[in-house]
Tab-separated table of C-alpha atoms in Angstrom:
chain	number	residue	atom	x	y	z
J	25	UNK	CA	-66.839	75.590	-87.677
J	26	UNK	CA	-68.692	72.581	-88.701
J	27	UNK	CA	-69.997	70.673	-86.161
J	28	UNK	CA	-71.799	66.669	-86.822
J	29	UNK	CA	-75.621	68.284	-85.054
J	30	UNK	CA	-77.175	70.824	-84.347
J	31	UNK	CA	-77.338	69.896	-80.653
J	32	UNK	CA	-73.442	70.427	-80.818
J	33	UNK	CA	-73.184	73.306	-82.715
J	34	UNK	CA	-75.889	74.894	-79.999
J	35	UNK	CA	-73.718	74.563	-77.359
J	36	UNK	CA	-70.469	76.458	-78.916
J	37	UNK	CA	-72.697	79.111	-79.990
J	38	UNK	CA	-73.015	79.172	-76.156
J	39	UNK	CA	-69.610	79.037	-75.007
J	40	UNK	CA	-68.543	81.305	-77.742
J	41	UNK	CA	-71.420	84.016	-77.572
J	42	UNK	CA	-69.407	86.530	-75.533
J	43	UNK	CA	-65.969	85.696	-76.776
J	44	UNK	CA	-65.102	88.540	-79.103
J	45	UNK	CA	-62.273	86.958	-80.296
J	46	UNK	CA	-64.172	84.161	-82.302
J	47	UNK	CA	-65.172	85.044	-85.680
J	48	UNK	CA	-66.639	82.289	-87.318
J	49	UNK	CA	-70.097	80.928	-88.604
J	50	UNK	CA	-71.283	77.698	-86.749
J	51	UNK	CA	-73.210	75.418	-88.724
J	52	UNK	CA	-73.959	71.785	-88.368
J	53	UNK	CA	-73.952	68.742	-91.098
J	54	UNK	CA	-77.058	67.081	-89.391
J	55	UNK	CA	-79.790	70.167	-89.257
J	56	UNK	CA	-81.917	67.579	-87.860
J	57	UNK	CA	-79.990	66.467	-84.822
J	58	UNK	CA	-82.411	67.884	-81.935
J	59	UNK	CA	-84.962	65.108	-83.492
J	60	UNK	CA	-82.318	62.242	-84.262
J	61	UNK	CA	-80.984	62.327	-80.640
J	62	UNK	CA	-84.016	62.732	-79.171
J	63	UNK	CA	-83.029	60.099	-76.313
J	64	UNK	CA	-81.084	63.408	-75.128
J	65	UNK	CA	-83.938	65.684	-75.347
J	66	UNK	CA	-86.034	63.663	-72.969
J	67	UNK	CA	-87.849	61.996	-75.959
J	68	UNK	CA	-88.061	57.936	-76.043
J	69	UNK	CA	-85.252	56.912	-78.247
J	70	UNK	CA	-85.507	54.338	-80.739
J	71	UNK	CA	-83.585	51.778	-81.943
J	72	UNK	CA	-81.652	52.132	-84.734
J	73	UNK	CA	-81.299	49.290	-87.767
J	74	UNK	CA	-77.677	49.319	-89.287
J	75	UNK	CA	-76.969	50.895	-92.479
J	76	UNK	CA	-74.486	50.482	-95.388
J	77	UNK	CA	-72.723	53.030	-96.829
J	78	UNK	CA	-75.060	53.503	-99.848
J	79	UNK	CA	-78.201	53.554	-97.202
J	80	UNK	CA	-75.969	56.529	-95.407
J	81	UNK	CA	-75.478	58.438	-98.818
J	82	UNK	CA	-78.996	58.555	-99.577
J	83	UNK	CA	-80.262	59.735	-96.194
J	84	UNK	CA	-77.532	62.546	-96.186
J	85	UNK	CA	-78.692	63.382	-99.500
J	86	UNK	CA	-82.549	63.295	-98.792
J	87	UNK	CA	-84.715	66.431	-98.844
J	88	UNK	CA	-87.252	66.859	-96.241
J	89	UNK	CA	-88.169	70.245	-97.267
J	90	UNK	CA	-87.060	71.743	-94.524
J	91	UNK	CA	-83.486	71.189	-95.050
J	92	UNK	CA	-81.626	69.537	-98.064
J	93	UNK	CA	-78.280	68.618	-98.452
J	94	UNK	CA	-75.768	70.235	-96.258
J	95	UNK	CA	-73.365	73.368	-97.651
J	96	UNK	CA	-70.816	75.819	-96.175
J	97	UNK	CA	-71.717	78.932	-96.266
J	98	UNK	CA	-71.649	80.977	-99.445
J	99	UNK	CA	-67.795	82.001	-99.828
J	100	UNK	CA	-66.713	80.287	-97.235
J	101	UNK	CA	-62.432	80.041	-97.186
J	102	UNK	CA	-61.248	77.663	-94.315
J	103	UNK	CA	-64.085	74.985	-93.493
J	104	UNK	CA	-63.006	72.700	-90.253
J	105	UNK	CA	-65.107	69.917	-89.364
J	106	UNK	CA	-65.237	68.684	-85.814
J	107	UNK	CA	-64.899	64.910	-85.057
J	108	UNK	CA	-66.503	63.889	-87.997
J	109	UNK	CA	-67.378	60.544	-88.313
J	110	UNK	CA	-68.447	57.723	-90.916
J	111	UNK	CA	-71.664	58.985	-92.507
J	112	UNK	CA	-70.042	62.897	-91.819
J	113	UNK	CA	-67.485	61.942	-94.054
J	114	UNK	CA	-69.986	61.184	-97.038
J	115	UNK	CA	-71.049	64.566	-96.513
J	116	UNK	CA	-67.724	66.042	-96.439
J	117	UNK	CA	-66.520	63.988	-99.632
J	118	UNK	CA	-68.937	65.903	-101.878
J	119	UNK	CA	-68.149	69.104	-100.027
J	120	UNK	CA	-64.854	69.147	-101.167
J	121	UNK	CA	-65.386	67.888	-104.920
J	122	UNK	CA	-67.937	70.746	-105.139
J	123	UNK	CA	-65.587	73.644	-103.296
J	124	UNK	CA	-62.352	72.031	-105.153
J	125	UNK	CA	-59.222	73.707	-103.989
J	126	UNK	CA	-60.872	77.064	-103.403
J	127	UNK	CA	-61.533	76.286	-99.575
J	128	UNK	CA	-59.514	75.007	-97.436
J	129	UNK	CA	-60.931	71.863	-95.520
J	130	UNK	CA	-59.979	70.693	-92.064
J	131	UNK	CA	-60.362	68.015	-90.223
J	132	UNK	CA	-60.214	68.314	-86.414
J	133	UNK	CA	-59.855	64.745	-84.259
J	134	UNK	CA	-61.335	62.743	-87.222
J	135	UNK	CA	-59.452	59.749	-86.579
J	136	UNK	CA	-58.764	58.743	-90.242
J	137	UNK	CA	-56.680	55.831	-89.244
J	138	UNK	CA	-59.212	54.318	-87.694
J	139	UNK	CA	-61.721	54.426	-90.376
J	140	UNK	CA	-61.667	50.517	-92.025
J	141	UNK	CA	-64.107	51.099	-95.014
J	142	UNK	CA	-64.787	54.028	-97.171
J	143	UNK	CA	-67.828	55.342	-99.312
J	144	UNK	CA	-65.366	54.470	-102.585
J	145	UNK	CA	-61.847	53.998	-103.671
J	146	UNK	CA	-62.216	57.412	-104.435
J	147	UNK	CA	-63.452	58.727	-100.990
J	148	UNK	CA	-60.057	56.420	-99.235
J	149	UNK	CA	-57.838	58.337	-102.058
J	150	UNK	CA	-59.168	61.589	-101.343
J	151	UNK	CA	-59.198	61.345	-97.156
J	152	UNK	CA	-55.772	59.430	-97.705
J	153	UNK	CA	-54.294	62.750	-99.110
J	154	UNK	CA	-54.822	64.767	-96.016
J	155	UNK	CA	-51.773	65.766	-94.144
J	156	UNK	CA	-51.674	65.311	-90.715
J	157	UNK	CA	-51.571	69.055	-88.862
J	158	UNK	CA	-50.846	67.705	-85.301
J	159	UNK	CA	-51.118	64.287	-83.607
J	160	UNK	CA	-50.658	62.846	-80.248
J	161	UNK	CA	-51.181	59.793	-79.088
J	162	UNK	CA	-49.879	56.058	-78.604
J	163	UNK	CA	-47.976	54.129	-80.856
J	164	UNK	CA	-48.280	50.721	-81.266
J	165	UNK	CA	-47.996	49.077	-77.968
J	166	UNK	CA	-48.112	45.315	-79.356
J	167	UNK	CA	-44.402	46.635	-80.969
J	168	UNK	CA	-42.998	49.066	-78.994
J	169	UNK	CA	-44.107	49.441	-75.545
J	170	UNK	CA	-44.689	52.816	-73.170
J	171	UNK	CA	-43.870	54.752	-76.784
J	172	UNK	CA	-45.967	57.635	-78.688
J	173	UNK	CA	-46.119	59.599	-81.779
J	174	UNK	CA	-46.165	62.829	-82.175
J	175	UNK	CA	-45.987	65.522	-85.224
J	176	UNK	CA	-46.991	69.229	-85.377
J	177	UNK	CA	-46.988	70.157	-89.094
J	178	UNK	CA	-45.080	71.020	-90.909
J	179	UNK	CA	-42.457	69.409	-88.580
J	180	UNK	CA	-41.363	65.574	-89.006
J	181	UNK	CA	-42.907	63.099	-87.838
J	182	UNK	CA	-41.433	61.761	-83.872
J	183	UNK	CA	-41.370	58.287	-81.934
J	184	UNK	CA	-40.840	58.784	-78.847
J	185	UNK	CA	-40.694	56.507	-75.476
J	186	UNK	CA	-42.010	56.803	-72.203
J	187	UNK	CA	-39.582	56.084	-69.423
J	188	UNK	CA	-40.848	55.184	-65.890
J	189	UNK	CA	-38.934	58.444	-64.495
J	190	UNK	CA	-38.066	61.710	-66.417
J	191	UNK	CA	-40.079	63.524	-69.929
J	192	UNK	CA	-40.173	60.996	-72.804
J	193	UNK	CA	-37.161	60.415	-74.795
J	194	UNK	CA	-37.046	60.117	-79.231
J	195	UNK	CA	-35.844	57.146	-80.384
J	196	UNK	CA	-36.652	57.897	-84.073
J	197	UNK	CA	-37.813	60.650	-86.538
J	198	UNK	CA	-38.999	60.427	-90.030
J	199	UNK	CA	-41.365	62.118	-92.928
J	200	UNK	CA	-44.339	59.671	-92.631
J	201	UNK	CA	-46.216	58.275	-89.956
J	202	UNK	CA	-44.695	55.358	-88.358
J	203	UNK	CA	-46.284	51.881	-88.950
J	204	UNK	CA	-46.189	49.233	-86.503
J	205	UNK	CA	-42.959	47.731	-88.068
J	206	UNK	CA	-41.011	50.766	-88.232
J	207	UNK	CA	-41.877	51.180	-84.939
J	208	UNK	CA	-40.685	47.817	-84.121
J	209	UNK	CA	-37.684	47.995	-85.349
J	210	UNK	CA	-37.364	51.737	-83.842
J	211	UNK	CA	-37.895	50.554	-80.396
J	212	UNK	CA	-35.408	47.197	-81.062
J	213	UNK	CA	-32.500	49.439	-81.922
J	214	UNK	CA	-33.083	52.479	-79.558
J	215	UNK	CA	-30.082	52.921	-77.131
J	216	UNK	CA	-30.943	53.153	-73.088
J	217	UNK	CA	-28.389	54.701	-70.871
J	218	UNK	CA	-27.137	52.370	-67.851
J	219	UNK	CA	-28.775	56.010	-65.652
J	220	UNK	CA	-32.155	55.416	-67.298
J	221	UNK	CA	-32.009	51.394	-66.399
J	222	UNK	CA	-30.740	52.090	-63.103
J	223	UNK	CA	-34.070	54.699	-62.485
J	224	UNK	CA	-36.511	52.431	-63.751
J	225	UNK	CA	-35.026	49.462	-61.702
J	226	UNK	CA	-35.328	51.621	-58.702
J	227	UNK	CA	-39.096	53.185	-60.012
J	228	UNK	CA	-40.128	49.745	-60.279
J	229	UNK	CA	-39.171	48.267	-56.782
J	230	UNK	CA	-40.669	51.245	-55.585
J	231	UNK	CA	-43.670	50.308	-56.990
J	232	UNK	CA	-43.524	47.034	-55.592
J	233	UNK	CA	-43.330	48.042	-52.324
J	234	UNK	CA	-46.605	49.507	-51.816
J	235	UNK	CA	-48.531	47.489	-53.663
C-alpha cells in the first residue's frame, strides 16, 4: 500500500499493527512528508509558490541524500496507490514504465476524471488506459438530475436515478462510462410509472408542509 506521505502511511501502520489479516508493506511516495506538512506537526507552515508540471518532476526526482526517487519494494506484485494526486501521478508514471506489466498497479479514489492536465500526452494515454474497478458517485446533474453511476468491474457500466421515495431505479446500461450527453439523452427517454409520479407528488407536498 502506497500512501502520498509518510504522515499517512504512519497512521495505517497504526490501525493495521494488530490486524493479522493485513499482509502488506506500507510505504509512502513523499519520504519527506513529516517536514513538508509541518503546519500539522506544530511547525510554522510556509507558503507555498505554484509549480508547473516540469518544476513537480524535478523535485520528485531530486536526491537529498537521504532519500532519492521513490520505488516499490523489490519484487513487489500488486502496487495500489491511495488517493494519489497531481505531482503523485508523476511519480507513479515512471513507476509503471520501469515495473512494465510485471506488477500490477492500482489506483484507489484517484479521481482521474478530474485531472485537466497531464505531465505528457504520454502520461494522459497511459492513465487513460486504466479500467475503472468500482465507481460511485453522481452523474451529471446539469443533464440528468437526482441520477448516479455506478460500475463494479468487470460488470457494465449503470445509470441509474434517484427517486424521491423507494432504492434508485436504472434507466440505462452500457460498456463505457457515460458522458454527459449519453446521459442526457438516457434520462430524456427513461420511462416513469404513473405509481412513481404519484409518490413523488405526494413526497413533495409533504415536504412542503413542514417547511
Amino acid at each position: 500500500a502506497v500512501f502520498n506521505d509518510e504522515i499517512l502511511a504512519d497512521e495505517a501502520r497504526k490501525l493495521w499493527s494488530g490486524d493479522l489479516s493485513v499482509e502488506c508493506n506500507i510505504v509512502a511516495i513523499d519520504r519527506k512528508g513529516k517536514r513538508s506538512r509541518g503546519g500539522l506537526m506544530g511547525g510554522k507552515k510556509k507558503k507555498k509558490k505554484a509549480k508547473g508540471f516540469a518544476s513537480k518532476m524535478a523535485e520528485e526526482l531530486e536526491d537529498d541524500g537521504s532519500s532519492g526517487p521513490f520505488n516499490l519494494p523489490k519484487d513487489t506484485e500488486v502496487a495500489l496507490f491511495v488517493a494519489p494526486g497531481p505531482k503523485e501521478l508523476i511519480a507513479i508514471e515512471r513507476i509503471c514504465n520501469e515495473v512494465g506489466m510485471g506488477t500490477c498497479v492500482i489506483l484507489l479514489n484517484a479521481r482521474l476524471s478530474r485531472v485537466e492536465k497531464y505531465a505528457s500526452d504520454d502520461a494522459r494515454k497511459l492513465f487513460e488506459s486504466f479500467a475503472p474497478v468500482w465507481f460511485l458517485g453522481a452523474a451529471s446533474q446539469e443533464k440528468s438530475p437526482g441520477c448516479l453511476m455506478h460500475r463494479a468491474y468487470p460488470g457494465k457500466w449503470v445509470l441509474a436515478r434517484k427517486p424521491k421515495i423507494g432504492a434508485p431505479k436504472t434507466i440505462a446500461i452500457q460498456d463505457d462510462m457515460f458522458t454527459g450527453d449519453e446521459c442526457a439523452e438516457a434520462y430524456a427517454t427513461m420511462e416513469v410509472s404513473e405509481i412513481e409520479k404519484t409518490s413523488e407528488k405526494l413526497a413533495m407536498n409533504v415536504a412542503e408542509w413542514f417547511k
